[in-house]
Amino acid sequence: MTATDDQKTQAQLINWIMTEGPRQSSPSGLLHSFCLKMRETGVRVDRATLGAPILHPVAKSSFVFWDSETGTHERWFTYAPDQLEMLKASPIHKIYTLGEPSSLRLDQQHQRDLYPIGADLWAEGYHQYEALPLKFSDDTYKVLTLATKSPDGFSETNQRLIEATVPALTLVFEGFIARNTARTLMETYVGQRAGLRVLDGEIARGDGSSIDAVIWFSDLRGFTALAQSRSESDVLKILNGYFGTVTEAIEDQSGEVLKFIGDAILAIFPYEDDVHHAIAKAEAAALKVVNADAFQNDIKFGIGLHTGSVFYGNVGGGNRLDFTVIGNSVNIASRIEGLCSSLNMPLLASAEFVGMSTRPWQSHGKHQLKGVCEPLEVFAPTT
């Protein structure tokens, strides 16, 4: 292949990356299509990864893996010590921290012994491994790795083509990472459904709509006394354990935690037509929390359940908004939760909620609630 042919091939591949790359559905789709295009041009890529440190409450780094036989899958490196040590012992860590590439001829023992991954790849039949830095606009480094099973490795022509495409691939990959980061932050701090609505453009004060939902309001009991009697680290551990158990129970039943208010939790189980399904989901989540082993001793709490129409959208002032639910149904759920303390019950629900439930509930009388005109009858589960 002549120098002119090389340049033509490079230009064609770069043009494809810039025009078709952003149209891929995800980083997985981008890597899959990129590797196939590389193979079409004569670069025998048999394994590849795209990786990036990410802003995520659980994961430290995210990788998309591609294999010529099995396709793509995604893997996260968490904050677990063993996974962090694995990451530090790889060529990828040198890229993340220093921006330095690595090139390993795996058929040469002194090169494959430089990193643990070298022996693993050699055992799987790979002959050459390249780890390349992708420098983002914020001067941070992400990574592209390519490996081949060709006994000849990557030729000089292959290397030139790979190097020529890195800037274009970096630009497109950065766009995916930016979108994924925005979505993760929205889901983490606003909630999955609410976050998607914000990303879809509901960012003006008053944007939103009226929805029907089961409203969940829960609160810890005696938290002030607990905070005064324990160290800050102990209190934080207890609070995170409580939030973790309750959030998992709600999300496992397709509910959405909207906010943590001190030691309280506001959540919803939206529905359109099938209110009975939403009621059953909320009941399952609440009973899981009530029966959680972690809450049998120190932790006391109350859960109030109600159903009704609420405004689901943006409220606030100026440039500071909150995506939440407001309405009389939210107030009632909060007041019902407040009765849990005086009635010594961990879980209470309104007559509207219980009237659409298939479980047995027992009345605990009518009570005058602050801000509610008529006395409200509340119920507790019998089992």
mmCIF file of C-alpha atoms in Angstrom:
data_model
loop_
_atom_site.group_PDB
_atom_site.id
_atom_site.type_symbol
_atom_site.label_atom_id
_atom_site.label_comp_id
_atom_site.label_asym_id
_atom_site.label_seq_id
_atom_site.Cartn_x
_atom_site.Cartn_y
_atom_site.Cartn_z
ATOM 1 C CA MET A 1 0.000 0.000 0.000
ATOM 2 C CA THR A 2 1.425 3.411 -0.986
ATOM 3 C CA ALA A 3 1.557 6.499 1.234
ATOM 4 C CA THR A 4 -1.302 7.947 -0.822
ATOM 5 C CA ASP A 5 -3.386 4.824 -0.224
ATOM 6 C CA ASP A 6 -2.602 5.056 3.495
ATOM 7 C CA GLN A 7 -3.805 8.640 3.644
ATOM 8 C CA LYS A 8 -6.956 7.815 1.691
ATOM 9 C CA THR A 9 -7.803 4.948 4.041
ATOM 10 C CA GLN A 10 -7.123 7.134 7.082
ATOM 11 C CA ALA A 11 -9.313 9.927 5.721
ATOM 12 C CA GLN A 12 -12.169 7.524 4.982
ATOM 13 C CA LEU A 13 -12.050 5.987 8.466
ATOM 14 C CA ILE A 14 -11.812 9.367 10.177
ATOM 15 C CA ASN A 15 -14.777 10.601 8.137
ATOM 16 C CA TRP A 16 -16.774 7.547 9.178
ATOM 17 C CA ILE A 17 -15.936 8.084 12.858
ATOM 18 C CA MET A 18 -16.959 11.743 12.744
ATOM 19 C CA THR A 19 -20.199 11.221 10.800
ATOM 20 C CA GLU A 20 -21.427 7.803 11.903
ATOM 21 C CA GLY A 21 -19.793 7.511 15.318
ATOM 22 C CA PRO A 22 -22.104 9.987 17.098
ATOM 23 C CA ARG A 23 -25.109 8.156 15.639
ATOM 24 C CA GLN A 24 -24.274 4.934 17.435
ATOM 25 C CA SER A 25 -26.607 4.093 20.300
ATOM 26 C CA SER A 26 -23.958 3.880 23.029
ATOM 27 C CA PRO A 27 -20.210 3.509 23.694
ATOM 28 C CA SER A 28 -20.756 -0.224 23.123
ATOM 29 C CA GLY A 29 -22.203 0.462 19.697
ATOM 30 C CA LEU A 30 -19.394 2.880 18.920
ATOM 31 C CA LEU A 31 -16.665 0.375 19.830
ATOM 32 C CA HIS A 32 -18.366 -2.495 18.006
ATOM 33 C CA SER A 33 -18.752 -0.514 14.790
ATOM 34 C CA PHE A 34 -15.259 0.974 15.046
ATOM 35 C CA CYS A 35 -13.650 -2.463 15.368
ATOM 36 C CA LEU A 36 -15.586 -3.815 12.400
ATOM 37 C CA LYS A 37 -14.490 -0.837 10.293
ATOM 38 C CA MET A 38 -10.898 -1.403 11.362
ATOM 39 C CA ARG A 39 -11.109 -5.028 10.285
ATOM 40 C CA GLU A 40 -12.572 -3.953 6.925
ATOM 41 C CA THR A 41 -9.470 -1.836 6.329
ATOM 42 C CA GLY A 42 -7.164 -4.774 7.091
ATOM 43 C CA VAL A 43 -6.391 -4.124 10.763
ATOM 44 C CA ARG A 44 -7.023 -7.438 12.503
ATOM 45 C CA VAL A 45 -8.498 -6.322 15.804
ATOM 46 C CA ASP A 46 -9.664 -9.321 17.853
ATOM 47 C CA ARG A 47 -10.231 -7.607 21.199
ATOM 48 C CA ALA A 48 -10.773 -3.986 22.196
ATOM 49 C CA THR A 49 -11.873 -1.849 25.121
ATOM 50 C CA LEU A 50 -12.967 1.735 25.683
ATOM 51 C CA GLY A 51 -12.603 2.863 29.271
ATOM 52 C CA ALA A 52 -13.112 5.970 31.338
ATOM 53 C CA PRO A 53 -13.111 6.991 34.999
ATOM 54 C CA ILE A 54 -16.688 8.007 35.743
ATOM 55 C CA LEU A 55 -18.729 10.009 38.224
ATOM 56 C CA HIS A 56 -20.881 7.316 39.786
ATOM 57 C CA PRO A 57 -21.860 6.507 43.385
ATOM 58 C CA VAL A 58 -20.780 2.864 43.020
ATOM 59 C CA ALA A 59 -18.301 2.576 40.158
ATOM 60 C CA LYS A 60 -14.814 4.049 39.795
ATOM 61 C CA SER A 61 -14.374 3.263 36.124
ATOM 62 C CA SER A 62 -16.458 1.919 33.257
ATOM 63 C CA PHE A 63 -15.213 -0.279 30.430
ATOM 64 C CA VAL A 64 -16.800 -1.470 27.225
ATOM 65 C CA PHE A 65 -15.262 -4.747 26.025
ATOM 66 C CA TRP A 66 -15.434 -5.995 22.456
ATOM 67 C CA ASP A 67 -14.428 -9.435 21.216
ATOM 68 C CA SER A 68 -14.551 -10.567 17.599
ATOM 69 C CA GLU A 69 -16.385 -13.743 18.597
ATOM 70 C CA THR A 70 -18.674 -12.663 21.446
ATOM 71 C CA GLY A 71 -19.369 -8.997 20.700
ATOM 72 C CA THR A 72 -19.586 -6.283 23.366
ATOM 73 C CA HIS A 73 -20.342 -6.144 27.062
ATOM 74 C CA GLU A 74 -19.828 -3.546 29.763
ATOM 75 C CA ARG A 75 -17.888 -3.916 32.987
ATOM 76 C CA TRP A 76 -17.529 -1.576 35.950
ATOM 77 C CA PHE A 77 -14.606 -1.312 38.297
ATOM 78 C CA THR A 78 -16.080 -0.506 41.700
ATOM 79 C CA TYR A 79 -14.503 1.133 44.721
ATOM 80 C CA ALA A 80 -13.834 -2.336 46.160
ATOM 81 C CA PRO A 81 -10.157 -2.632 47.210
ATOM 82 C CA ASP A 82 -9.491 -5.759 45.136
ATOM 83 C CA GLN A 83 -10.809 -4.153 41.941
ATOM 84 C CA LEU A 84 -8.869 -0.954 42.549
ATOM 85 C CA GLU A 85 -5.686 -2.988 42.998
ATOM 86 C CA MET A 86 -6.427 -4.823 39.744
ATOM 87 C CA LEU A 87 -6.825 -1.494 37.959
ATOM 88 C CA LYS A 88 -3.573 -0.123 39.417
ATOM 89 C CA ALA A 89 -1.669 -3.200 38.178
ATOM 90 C CA SER A 90 -2.728 -2.624 34.560
ATOM 91 C CA PRO A 91 -1.402 -0.420 31.736
ATOM 92 C CA ILE A 92 -4.673 1.455 31.962
ATOM 93 C CA HIS A 93 -3.739 3.002 35.306
ATOM 94 C CA LYS A 94 -0.606 4.520 33.741
ATOM 95 C CA ILE A 95 -2.803 6.092 31.070
ATOM 96 C CA TYR A 96 -5.321 7.474 33.566
ATOM 97 C CA THR A 97 -2.613 9.028 35.738
ATOM 98 C CA LEU A 98 0.177 9.923 33.296
ATOM 99 C CA GLY A 99 -1.276 9.656 29.802
ATOM 100 C CA GLU A 100 1.438 7.177 28.819
ATOM 101 C CA PRO A 101 0.661 4.459 26.230
ATOM 102 C CA SER A 102 1.801 0.845 26.435
ATOM 103 C CA SER A 103 2.695 -1.515 23.597
ATOM 104 C CA LEU A 104 3.279 -5.182 24.371
ATOM 105 C CA ARG A 105 4.516 -7.879 22.026
ATOM 106 C CA LEU A 106 3.013 -10.764 23.955
ATOM 107 C CA ASP A 107 5.131 -13.377 22.207
ATOM 108 C CA GLN A 108 8.119 -11.827 23.976
ATOM 109 C CA GLN A 109 8.108 -12.930 27.604
ATOM 110 C CA HIS A 110 9.890 -9.900 29.018
ATOM 111 C CA GLN A 111 7.146 -7.674 27.584
ATOM 112 C CA ARG A 112 4.148 -9.763 28.592
ATOM 113 C CA ASP A 113 5.565 -10.062 32.124
ATOM 114 C CA LEU A 114 5.365 -6.297 32.591
ATOM 115 C CA TYR A 115 1.686 -6.518 33.558
ATOM 116 C CA PRO A 116 -0.545 -9.347 34.817
ATOM 117 C CA ILE A 117 -2.823 -8.922 31.808
ATOM 118 C CA GLY A 118 0.070 -9.865 29.517
ATOM 119 C CA ALA A 119 0.155 -13.512 30.582
ATOM 120 C CA ASP A 120 -3.647 -13.718 30.474
ATOM 121 C CA LEU A 121 -3.823 -12.410 26.907
ATOM 122 C CA TRP A 122 -0.959 -14.628 25.733
ATOM 123 C CA ALA A 123 -2.770 -17.670 27.161
ATOM 124 C CA GLU A 124 -5.827 -16.675 25.128
ATOM 125 C CA GLY A 125 -3.838 -16.517 21.899
ATOM 126 C CA TYR A 126 -3.133 -12.800 21.539
ATOM 127 C CA HIS A 127 0.210 -11.642 20.113
ATOM 128 C CA GLN A 128 0.110 -7.867 20.478
ATOM 129 C CA TYR A 129 -1.642 -5.463 22.847
ATOM 130 C CA GLU A 130 -1.874 -1.683 22.554
ATOM 131 C CA ALA A 131 -3.152 0.655 25.285
ATOM 132 C CA LEU A 132 -3.622 4.180 23.927
ATOM 133 C CA PRO A 133 -4.509 7.395 25.783
ATOM 134 C CA LEU A 134 -7.531 9.383 24.656
ATOM 135 C CA LYS A 135 -6.976 12.953 25.845
ATOM 136 C CA PHE A 136 -10.249 14.738 26.570
ATOM 137 C CA SER A 137 -10.806 18.480 26.373
ATOM 138 C CA ASP A 138 -10.471 18.795 30.167
ATOM 139 C CA ASP A 139 -6.931 17.342 29.975
ATOM 140 C CA THR A 140 -7.991 14.026 31.531
ATOM 141 C CA TYR A 141 -7.134 10.710 29.902
ATOM 142 C CA LYS A 142 -9.417 7.865 28.893
ATOM 143 C CA VAL A 143 -8.268 4.683 27.219
ATOM 144 C CA LEU A 144 -8.548 2.609 24.058
ATOM 145 C CA THR A 145 -6.991 -0.851 23.992
ATOM 146 C CA LEU A 146 -6.594 -3.052 20.940
ATOM 147 C CA ALA A 147 -5.280 -6.612 20.757
ATOM 148 C CA THR A 148 -4.698 -8.986 17.874
ATOM 149 C CA LYS A 149 -4.206 -12.719 17.530
ATOM 150 C CA SER A 150 -2.222 -12.282 14.338
ATOM 151 C CA PRO A 151 1.275 -13.776 14.820
ATOM 152 C CA ASP A 152 2.640 -10.720 12.985
ATOM 153 C CA GLY A 153 0.978 -8.317 15.376
ATOM 154 C CA PHE A 154 -0.036 -4.879 14.129
ATOM 155 C CA SER A 155 1.983 -3.790 11.102
ATOM 156 C CA GLU A 156 3.487 -0.319 10.726
ATOM 157 C CA THR A 157 0.642 0.534 8.365
ATOM 158 C CA ASN A 158 -1.855 -0.675 10.973
ATOM 159 C CA GLN A 159 -0.147 1.438 13.633
ATOM 160 C CA ARG A 160 -0.287 4.567 11.502
ATOM 161 C CA LEU A 161 -3.987 4.021 10.813
ATOM 162 C CA ILE A 162 -4.745 3.467 14.488
ATOM 163 C CA GLU A 163 -2.813 6.573 15.542
ATOM 164 C CA ALA A 164 -4.510 8.681 12.856
ATOM 165 C CA THR A 165 -8.000 7.727 14.086
ATOM 166 C CA VAL A 166 -7.394 8.303 17.811
ATOM 167 C CA PRO A 167 -8.221 12.066 17.827
ATOM 168 C CA ALA A 168 -11.536 11.535 16.018
ATOM 169 C CA LEU A 169 -12.489 8.584 18.203
ATOM 170 C CA THR A 170 -11.592 10.624 21.287
ATOM 171 C CA LEU A 171 -13.906 13.456 20.250
ATOM 172 C CA VAL A 172 -16.862 11.147 19.660
ATOM 173 C CA PHE A 173 -16.225 9.109 22.820
ATOM 174 C CA GLU A 174 -16.070 12.312 24.894
ATOM 175 C CA GLY A 175 -19.565 13.186 23.693
ATOM 176 C CA PHE A 176 -20.884 9.827 24.909
ATOM 177 C CA ILE A 177 -19.140 10.193 28.274
ATOM 178 C CA ALA A 178 -20.549 13.703 28.747
ATOM 179 C CA ARG A 179 -24.092 12.477 28.093
ATOM 180 C CA ASN A 180 -23.655 9.442 30.331
ATOM 181 C CA THR A 181 -22.248 11.606 33.123
ATOM 182 C CA ALA A 182 -25.185 13.995 32.901
ATOM 183 C CA ARG A 183 -27.642 11.100 33.018
ATOM 184 C CA THR A 184 -25.858 9.466 35.969
ATOM 185 C CA LEU A 185 -25.809 12.699 37.947
ATOM 186 C CA MET A 186 -29.487 13.299 37.243
ATOM 187 C CA GLU A 187 -30.433 9.769 38.288
ATOM 188 C CA THR A 188 -28.231 9.945 41.396
ATOM 189 C CA TYR A 189 -29.366 13.297 42.716
ATOM 190 C CA VAL A 190 -32.833 13.725 41.192
ATOM 191 C CA GLY A 191 -34.090 10.189 40.491
ATOM 192 C CA GLN A 192 -34.321 8.023 37.392
ATOM 193 C CA ARG A 193 -37.661 9.182 36.003
ATOM 194 C CA ALA A 194 -37.255 12.784 37.113
ATOM 195 C CA GLY A 195 -33.685 12.885 35.824
ATOM 196 C CA LEU A 196 -34.736 11.735 32.376
ATOM 197 C CA ARG A 197 -37.463 14.365 32.265
ATOM 198 C CA VAL A 198 -34.963 17.085 33.160
ATOM 199 C CA LEU A 199 -32.567 15.859 30.462
ATOM 200 C CA ASP A 200 -35.460 15.852 28.004
ATOM 201 C CA GLY A 201 -35.902 19.571 28.582
ATOM 202 C CA GLU A 202 -38.197 20.048 31.594
ATOM 203 C CA ILE A 203 -35.961 22.640 33.248
ATOM 204 C CA ALA A 204 -38.210 25.706 33.537
ATOM 205 C CA ARG A 205 -39.997 26.578 36.749
ATOM 206 C CA GLY A 206 -43.492 25.157 36.533
ATOM 207 C CA ASP A 207 -42.593 22.505 33.969
ATOM 208 C CA GLY A 208 -44.287 19.243 34.892
ATOM 209 C CA SER A 209 -47.630 17.548 34.934
ATOM 210 C CA SER A 210 -50.250 16.067 37.182
ATOM 211 C CA ILE A 211 -49.786 12.340 37.781
ATOM 212 C CA ASP A 212 -51.465 9.676 39.851
ATOM 213 C CA ALA A 213 -49.216 7.891 42.295
ATOM 214 C CA VAL A 214 -48.861 6.074 45.571
ATOM 215 C CA ILE A 215 -46.994 8.448 47.859
ATOM 216 C CA TRP A 216 -44.517 7.093 50.386
ATOM 217 C CA PHE A 217 -43.263 9.165 53.283
ATOM 218 C CA SER A 218 -40.985 7.624 55.890
ATOM 219 C CA ASP A 219 -38.998 8.996 58.790
ATOM 220 C CA LEU A 220 -36.660 7.763 61.494
ATOM 221 C CA ARG A 221 -37.780 7.845 65.108
ATOM 222 C CA GLY A 222 -35.568 9.346 67.815
ATOM 223 C CA PHE A 223 -32.941 10.441 65.345
ATOM 224 C CA THR A 224 -32.070 13.599 67.294
ATOM 225 C CA ALA A 225 -31.333 11.593 70.454
ATOM 226 C CA LEU A 226 -29.420 9.037 68.401
ATOM 227 C CA ALA A 227 -27.285 11.779 66.823
ATOM 228 C CA GLN A 228 -26.464 13.213 70.243
ATOM 229 C CA SER A 229 -25.431 9.860 71.703
ATOM 230 C CA ARG A 230 -23.251 8.606 68.821
ATOM 231 C CA SER A 231 -20.225 9.874 66.956
ATOM 232 C CA GLU A 232 -20.721 11.524 63.566
ATOM 233 C CA SER A 233 -19.224 8.508 61.788
ATOM 234 C CA ASP A 234 -21.600 6.144 63.613
ATOM 235 C CA VAL A 235 -24.597 8.343 62.813
ATOM 236 C CA LEU A 236 -23.579 8.517 59.147
ATOM 237 C CA LYS A 237 -23.181 4.745 59.008
ATOM 238 C CA ILE A 238 -26.610 4.190 60.582
ATOM 239 C CA LEU A 239 -28.254 6.757 58.309
ATOM 240 C CA ASN A 240 -26.688 5.342 55.148
ATOM 241 C CA GLY A 241 -27.651 1.819 56.193
ATOM 242 C CA TYR A 242 -31.247 2.927 56.725
ATOM 243 C CA PHE A 243 -31.382 4.877 53.460
ATOM 244 C CA GLY A 244 -29.778 1.989 51.592
ATOM 245 C CA THR A 245 -32.273 -0.588 52.828
ATOM 246 C CA VAL A 246 -35.306 1.616 52.193
ATOM 247 C CA THR A 247 -34.113 2.803 48.766
ATOM 248 C CA GLU A 248 -33.382 -0.743 47.624
ATOM 249 C CA ALA A 249 -36.822 -1.918 48.744
ATOM 250 C CA ILE A 250 -38.541 0.945 46.903
ATOM 251 C CA GLU A 251 -36.539 0.648 43.690
ATOM 252 C CA ASP A 252 -36.872 -3.147 43.594
ATOM 253 C CA GLN A 253 -40.624 -2.555 43.334
ATOM 254 C CA SER A 254 -40.318 0.067 40.554
ATOM 255 C CA GLY A 255 -40.784 3.002 42.903
ATOM 256 C CA GLU A 256 -38.722 6.180 42.757
ATOM 257 C CA VAL A 257 -37.049 7.918 45.671
ATOM 258 C CA LEU A 258 -37.448 11.629 45.017
ATOM 259 C CA LYS A 259 -35.553 13.077 47.937
ATOM 260 C CA PHE A 260 -33.983 12.607 51.338
ATOM 261 C CA ILE A 261 -35.203 15.273 53.740
ATOM 262 C CA GLY A 262 -32.900 15.048 56.731
ATOM 263 C CA ASP A 263 -33.685 11.534 57.947
ATOM 264 C CA ALA A 264 -36.948 11.338 55.968
ATOM 265 C CA ILE A 265 -37.638 9.829 52.543
ATOM 266 C CA LEU A 266 -40.202 10.924 49.953
ATOM 267 C CA ALA A 267 -40.937 8.402 47.209
ATOM 268 C CA ILE A 268 -43.637 7.649 44.651
ATOM 269 C CA PHE A 269 -45.042 4.664 42.768
ATOM 270 C CA PRO A 270 -46.616 6.283 39.699
ATOM 271 C CA TYR A 271 -49.492 4.655 37.842
ATOM 272 C CA GLU A 272 -51.782 5.493 34.956
ATOM 273 C CA ASP A 273 -54.466 2.831 34.787
ATOM 274 C CA ASP A 274 -53.367 -0.016 37.065
ATOM 275 C CA VAL A 275 -53.579 1.496 40.554
ATOM 276 C CA HIS A 276 -53.853 -1.986 42.109
ATOM 277 C CA HIS A 277 -50.442 -2.913 40.737
ATOM 278 C CA ALA A 278 -48.879 0.235 42.220
ATOM 279 C CA ILE A 279 -50.575 -0.447 45.574
ATOM 280 C CA ALA A 280 -49.183 -3.994 45.643
ATOM 281 C CA LYS A 281 -45.698 -2.737 44.770
ATOM 282 C CA ALA A 282 -45.746 -0.130 47.545
ATOM 283 C CA GLU A 283 -47.025 -2.706 50.048
ATOM 284 C CA ALA A 284 -44.277 -5.160 49.129
ATOM 285 C CA ALA A 285 -41.615 -2.486 49.556
ATOM 286 C CA ALA A 286 -43.008 -1.264 52.872
ATOM 287 C CA LEU A 287 -43.338 -4.757 54.349
ATOM 288 C CA LYS A 288 -39.790 -5.592 53.274
ATOM 289 C CA VAL A 289 -38.536 -2.588 55.235
ATOM 290 C CA VAL A 290 -40.708 -3.384 58.244
ATOM 291 C CA ASN A 291 -39.365 -6.933 58.341
ATOM 292 C CA ALA A 292 -35.720 -6.047 57.651
ATOM 293 C CA ASP A 293 -33.380 -7.636 60.185
ATOM 294 C CA ALA A 294 -31.254 -4.478 60.308
ATOM 295 C CA PHE A 295 -34.176 -2.559 61.817
ATOM 296 C CA GLN A 296 -35.099 -4.899 64.625
ATOM 297 C CA ASN A 297 -33.014 -3.205 67.328
ATOM 298 C CA ASP A 298 -31.679 0.359 67.226
ATOM 299 C CA ILE A 299 -33.599 1.699 64.247
ATOM 300 C CA LYS A 300 -37.185 2.826 64.689
ATOM 301 C CA PHE A 301 -39.114 4.413 61.874
ATOM 302 C CA GLY A 302 -42.532 5.160 60.464
ATOM 303 C CA ILE A 303 -43.920 4.769 56.951
ATOM 304 C CA GLY A 304 -47.029 6.539 55.692
ATOM 305 C CA LEU A 305 -48.761 5.445 52.474
ATOM 306 C CA HIS A 306 -51.440 7.302 50.557
ATOM 307 C CA THR A 307 -52.614 7.519 46.975
ATOM 308 C CA GLY A 308 -53.782 10.437 44.888
ATOM 309 C CA SER A 309 -53.012 13.069 42.294
ATOM 310 C CA VAL A 310 -49.872 15.202 42.612
ATOM 311 C CA PHE A 311 -47.961 17.777 40.572
ATOM 312 C CA TYR A 312 -44.741 16.154 39.359
ATOM 313 C CA GLY A 313 -42.287 18.750 38.139
ATOM 314 C CA ASN A 314 -40.148 21.813 38.817
ATOM 315 C CA VAL A 315 -40.723 24.197 41.694
ATOM 316 C CA GLY A 316 -38.339 26.768 43.095
ATOM 317 C CA GLY A 317 -37.044 30.251 42.511
ATOM 318 C CA GLY A 318 -34.726 31.870 40.007
ATOM 319 C CA ASN A 319 -31.967 29.517 38.904
ATOM 320 C CA ARG A 320 -32.458 27.074 41.797
ATOM 321 C CA LEU A 321 -35.145 24.481 41.113
ATOM 322 C CA ASP A 322 -36.233 21.201 42.627
ATOM 323 C CA PHE A 323 -37.933 18.377 40.715
ATOM 324 C CA THR A 324 -40.430 16.951 43.176
ATOM 325 C CA VAL A 325 -44.083 16.202 43.876
ATOM 326 C CA ILE A 326 -46.402 18.604 45.627
ATOM 327 C CA GLY A 327 -50.064 18.520 46.512
ATOM 328 C CA ASN A 328 -52.532 17.615 49.217
ATOM 329 C CA SER A 329 -51.822 13.895 48.771
ATOM 330 C CA VAL A 330 -48.175 14.452 49.713
ATOM 331 C CA ASN A 331 -49.208 16.372 52.830
ATOM 332 C CA ILE A 332 -51.579 13.588 53.868
ATOM 333 C CA ALA A 333 -48.896 10.909 53.443
ATOM 334 C CA SER A 334 -46.582 12.972 55.641
ATOM 335 C CA ARG A 335 -49.255 13.413 58.339
ATOM 336 C CA ILE A 336 -50.053 9.695 58.297
ATOM 337 C CA GLU A 337 -46.383 8.927 58.857
ATOM 338 C CA GLY A 338 -46.456 11.302 61.817
ATOM 339 C CA LEU A 339 -49.127 9.144 63.469
ATOM 340 C CA CYS A 340 -46.800 6.123 63.450
ATOM 341 C CA SER A 341 -45.041 7.467 66.540
ATOM 342 C CA SER A 342 -48.136 8.126 68.673
ATOM 343 C CA LEU A 343 -49.771 4.828 67.622
ATOM 344 C CA ASN A 344 -46.485 2.914 67.968
ATOM 345 C CA MET A 345 -46.836 1.482 64.469
ATOM 346 C CA PRO A 346 -44.067 1.206 61.849
ATOM 347 C CA LEU A 347 -46.506 1.330 58.923
ATOM 348 C CA LEU A 348 -49.824 3.102 58.401
ATOM 349 C CA ALA A 349 -51.932 3.728 55.303
ATOM 350 C CA SER A 350 -54.982 5.763 54.364
ATOM 351 C CA ALA A 351 -58.461 4.413 53.629
ATOM 352 C CA GLU A 352 -57.982 5.350 49.961
ATOM 353 C CA PHE A 353 -54.867 3.173 49.815
ATOM 354 C CA VAL A 354 -56.347 0.259 51.745
ATOM 355 C CA GLY A 355 -59.572 0.353 49.709
ATOM 356 C CA MET A 356 -57.621 -0.734 46.632
ATOM 357 C CA SER A 357 -55.453 -3.300 48.390
ATOM 358 C CA THR A 358 -55.931 -7.055 48.356
ATOM 359 C CA ARG A 359 -54.111 -7.488 51.692
ATOM 360 C CA PRO A 360 -55.785 -7.480 55.112
ATOM 361 C CA TRP A 361 -55.467 -4.169 56.975
ATOM 362 C CA GLN A 362 -56.872 -3.241 60.384
ATOM 363 C CA SER A 363 -58.356 0.132 61.229
ATOM 364 C CA HIS A 364 -56.748 2.166 63.996
ATOM 365 C CA GLY A 365 -59.439 4.787 64.108
ATOM 366 C CA LYS A 366 -59.967 8.277 62.786
ATOM 367 C CA HIS A 367 -57.573 11.039 63.705
ATOM 368 C CA GLN A 368 -57.526 14.777 63.257
ATOM 369 C CA LEU A 369 -54.393 15.621 61.314
ATOM 370 C CA LYS A 370 -52.774 19.034 61.126
ATOM 371 C CA GLY A 371 -53.769 20.803 57.916
ATOM 372 C CA VAL A 372 -56.433 18.199 57.063
ATOM 373 C CA CYS A 373 -60.040 19.330 57.469
ATOM 374 C CA GLU A 374 -61.762 16.016 58.150
ATOM 375 C CA PRO A 375 -60.571 13.299 60.569
ATOM 376 C CA LEU A 376 -58.660 10.631 58.665
ATOM 377 C CA GLU A 377 -58.954 6.909 59.257
ATOM 378 C CA VAL A 378 -55.652 5.042 59.214
ATOM 379 C CA PHE A 379 -54.876 1.355 58.895
ATOM 380 C CA ALA A 380 -52.019 -1.003 59.754
ATOM 381 C CA PRO A 381 -51.288 -4.355 58.112
ATOM 382 C CA THR A 382 -52.536 -7.332 60.091
ATOM 383 C CA THR A 383 -49.667 -9.600 59.080
#
